[in-house]
Amino acid sequence: MMKDWMRLLSSVLPPPEEVSPRWRIPAGDDATAYPGDYLELMGLYGPGYVDDFLCLLAPQHPNENLDAHRLGPVWVKGIEELAGTVGERLPPEVEDFGDLVAWASTDNGDMCFWIPGRRDPSAHLVAIRAGRDDEWSVHTMGIAEFLVKWLRHRLVVPVFPDDVPADEHSFTPLVTDSPDPPPAAPSTDYLAGLAFATEDSVITRIDHGARLA
């Protein structure tokens, strides 16, 4: 079924002709932290923007702004700090902070997590924490299924703005070592600022069909 959703996704959102090699699958135990459809998604698309809004992150990317392996713990630490100071609570579907595995962010500072099933690893959840407040949106499905349904306007994500996704979809790959920084998230929330929380690394978007660095 996972491959069916990936096939549908590639028909809804055409992948780039080439994928940036500047990321790698985590070695050893870390590889188990990512679902199969996410790793397949990275192999087909790599890091980049979906409809100029949702940014797919890559595991252990050399650009810290695109590194899901680094950003995830940063985001979770921020959420834990809010839980300790203002009493923010995890949604009931999330049993522990350690279950949150980052896979994407948005221009609004929203943080997208994958949550493995404790009893059934194939029972995935997609959980999105809003960048501007403590609202969560949880969906009982894998990442590929989530993207297909969202892009087809068959899934409402309450924390996302009403004007996304677009009617005509695009994927814009991202590469490192460019003088152009990513767009700044407009939110003033502390966690939104963590979505792209490094000062030294920069990224740029590239056109479809362009060769990747």
Coordinates of C-alpha atoms in Angstrom, one line a residue:
M1 CA 0.0 0.0 0.0
M2 CA 2.9 2.3 0.7
K3 CA 4.1 2.1 -2.9
D4 CA 0.6 2.8 -4.1
W5 CA 0.6 6.1 -2.2
M6 CA 4.1 6.9 -3.5
R7 CA 2.9 6.2 -7.1
L8 CA -0.1 8.4 -6.6
L9 CA 2.1 11.1 -5.1
S10 CA 4.4 11.1 -8.1
S11 CA 1.4 11.6 -10.4
V12 CA 0.1 14.5 -8.3
L13 CA 3.4 16.1 -7.6
P14 CA 6.0 15.4 -10.4
P15 CA 9.4 14.7 -8.9
P16 CA 12.5 16.5 -10.1
E17 CA 14.7 15.0 -12.8
E18 CA 17.6 14.7 -10.4
V19 CA 17.7 14.5 -6.6
S20 CA 20.4 16.3 -4.5
P21 CA 22.9 13.7 -3.2
R22 CA 23.7 16.0 -0.3
W23 CA 21.9 13.9 2.4
R24 CA 22.3 10.4 3.6
I25 CA 20.2 7.8 5.4
P26 CA 21.1 7.7 9.1
A27 CA 23.4 4.8 10.0
G28 CA 22.7 2.1 12.5
D29 CA 19.8 2.5 14.9
D30 CA 19.0 6.0 13.6
A31 CA 17.7 4.5 10.4
T32 CA 14.8 2.9 12.2
A33 CA 13.6 6.3 13.3
Y34 CA 12.3 7.1 9.9
P35 CA 9.3 5.4 8.1
G36 CA 9.8 3.6 4.8
D37 CA 7.7 6.0 2.9
Y38 CA 9.7 9.0 4.1
L39 CA 13.0 7.4 3.0
E40 CA 11.4 6.5 -0.3
L41 CA 10.1 10.1 -0.5
M42 CA 13.7 11.4 0.0
G43 CA 15.0 9.1 -2.7
L44 CA 12.4 10.3 -5.2
Y45 CA 12.3 14.0 -4.3
G46 CA 15.0 15.0 -1.9
P47 CA 14.7 18.1 0.2
G48 CA 12.6 20.9 -1.3
Y49 CA 9.4 23.0 -1.3
V50 CA 6.0 21.6 -2.1
D51 CA 3.8 24.4 -3.5
D52 CA 6.2 27.0 -2.1
F53 CA 4.9 26.3 1.4
L54 CA 5.8 22.8 2.8
C55 CA 9.5 22.2 3.1
L56 CA 10.6 18.5 3.0
L57 CA 13.6 18.0 5.3
A58 CA 16.3 15.4 4.7
P59 CA 18.0 13.2 7.3
Q60 CA 21.5 14.3 8.2
H61 CA 21.7 16.9 5.4
P62 CA 24.9 19.0 5.5
N63 CA 22.8 22.2 5.5
E64 CA 21.5 22.5 9.1
N65 CA 18.4 24.3 7.8
L66 CA 17.4 21.1 5.9
D67 CA 18.6 18.5 8.4
A68 CA 15.6 16.6 9.9
H69 CA 17.9 14.7 12.2
R70 CA 19.1 17.9 13.8
L71 CA 16.0 20.1 13.7
G72 CA 13.7 17.4 15.2
P73 CA 15.3 17.4 18.6
V74 CA 15.5 21.2 18.6
W75 CA 11.8 21.5 18.0
V76 CA 11.0 18.9 20.5
K77 CA 13.1 20.6 23.1
G78 CA 11.2 23.8 22.5
I79 CA 7.9 22.1 22.9
E80 CA 9.1 20.4 26.1
E81 CA 10.2 23.8 27.5
L82 CA 6.7 25.2 26.7
A83 CA 5.2 22.2 28.5
G84 CA 7.2 23.0 31.5
T85 CA 6.6 26.8 31.5
V86 CA 3.1 27.4 30.2
G87 CA 1.7 23.9 30.5
E88 CA 1.4 23.0 26.8
R89 CA 0.1 19.4 26.4
L90 CA 0.8 16.9 23.7
P91 CA -2.2 15.6 21.8
P92 CA -3.7 12.4 23.2
E93 CA -2.3 10.4 20.2
V94 CA 1.2 11.3 21.2
E95 CA 2.4 9.3 24.2
D96 CA 5.8 10.8 24.6
F97 CA 8.0 13.7 23.3
G98 CA 10.5 11.1 22.2
D99 CA 8.0 9.8 19.7
L100 CA 8.1 12.9 17.6
V101 CA 10.3 12.5 14.4
A102 CA 10.6 15.6 12.2
W103 CA 10.1 15.4 8.4
A104 CA 9.0 18.8 7.2
S105 CA 8.3 22.4 8.1
T106 CA 6.3 25.3 6.6
D107 CA 6.8 28.9 5.8
N108 CA 4.5 29.7 8.8
G109 CA 6.8 27.9 11.2
D110 CA 4.6 24.8 11.5
M111 CA 6.5 21.7 12.5
C112 CA 5.6 18.3 10.8
F113 CA 6.3 15.1 12.7
W114 CA 5.9 11.4 12.1
I115 CA 4.9 9.2 15.0
P116 CA 5.5 5.4 14.9
G117 CA 2.9 3.1 16.4
R118 CA 4.3 1.7 19.6
R119 CA 2.6 -1.7 19.2
D120 CA 2.5 -1.7 15.4
P121 CA 5.3 0.1 13.6
S122 CA 3.3 0.3 10.4
A123 CA 0.6 2.2 12.2
H124 CA 1.9 5.7 11.4
L125 CA 0.6 9.1 12.5
V126 CA 1.4 12.5 11.0
A127 CA 1.2 15.2 13.7
I128 CA 1.7 18.9 12.9
R129 CA 2.3 21.5 15.6
A130 CA 1.3 25.1 14.6
G131 CA 4.1 27.7 14.6
R132 CA 1.9 30.5 16.0
D133 CA 0.2 28.8 18.9
D134 CA -0.1 25.4 20.6
E135 CA -2.6 23.9 18.2
W136 CA -1.9 20.4 16.9
S137 CA -3.4 18.5 13.9
V138 CA -3.0 14.7 14.0
H139 CA -3.8 12.4 11.1
T140 CA -3.8 8.6 11.2
M141 CA -1.9 7.9 8.0
G142 CA 1.6 7.7 6.6
I143 CA 3.5 10.7 5.1
A144 CA 2.9 9.8 1.5
E145 CA -0.8 9.2 2.1
F146 CA -1.0 12.5 3.9
L147 CA 0.7 14.4 1.1
V148 CA -1.5 12.8 -1.6
K149 CA -4.8 13.6 0.3
W150 CA -3.7 17.1 1.2
L151 CA -2.6 18.0 -2.3
R152 CA -5.8 16.6 -3.7
H153 CA -7.8 18.8 -1.3
R154 CA -9.3 15.7 0.3
L155 CA -7.7 16.4 3.7
V156 CA -8.2 19.5 5.8
V157 CA -5.2 20.4 8.0
P158 CA -6.6 23.0 10.5
V159 CA -3.2 24.5 11.3
F160 CA -2.4 25.3 7.7
P161 CA -3.7 28.5 6.0
D162 CA -6.8 28.2 3.8
D163 CA -4.9 29.2 0.6
V164 CA -2.8 26.0 0.5
P165 CA -2.3 23.8 -1.2
A166 CA -2.3 25.4 -4.7
D167 CA -4.6 24.1 -7.4
E168 CA -1.5 23.3 -9.6
H169 CA 1.3 21.7 -7.7
S170 CA 5.0 22.2 -7.9
F171 CA 8.1 20.8 -6.2
T172 CA 11.1 23.0 -6.0
P173 CA 14.4 21.2 -5.0
L174 CA 16.7 22.9 -2.5
V175 CA 20.5 22.9 -2.6
T176 CA 23.2 24.2 -0.3
D177 CA 26.0 26.7 -0.6
S178 CA 24.1 29.5 -2.2
P179 CA 24.2 33.2 -1.1
D180 CA 20.4 33.4 -1.1
P181 CA 18.9 32.7 2.4
P182 CA 15.5 30.9 2.9
P183 CA 12.4 33.0 3.4
A184 CA 11.9 34.0 7.0
A185 CA 8.9 32.6 8.8
P186 CA 6.5 35.4 9.6
S187 CA 5.5 34.1 13.0
T188 CA 6.8 35.7 16.2
D189 CA 6.3 32.5 18.2
Y190 CA 9.5 31.1 19.8
L191 CA 9.1 27.7 18.1
A192 CA 8.4 29.2 14.7
G193 CA 11.8 30.8 14.8
L194 CA 13.3 27.4 15.3
A195 CA 12.0 26.2 11.9
F196 CA 15.1 27.6 10.2
A197 CA 17.2 28.3 13.3
T198 CA 20.8 28.6 12.1
E199 CA 22.7 31.7 11.1
D200 CA 25.6 30.3 9.1
S201 CA 23.8 27.9 6.6
V202 CA 21.8 29.1 3.7
I203 CA 19.7 27.4 1.0
T204 CA 18.3 28.3 -2.4
R205 CA 15.6 27.0 -4.6
I206 CA 16.4 25.7 -8.0
D207 CA 14.2 25.4 -11.1
H208 CA 12.8 22.1 -12.4
G209 CA 15.3 20.3 -14.6
A210 CA 18.3 22.3 -13.3
R211 CA 21.4 20.2 -12.3
L212 CA 21.8 19.9 -8.6
A213 CA 25.1 20.8 -6.9

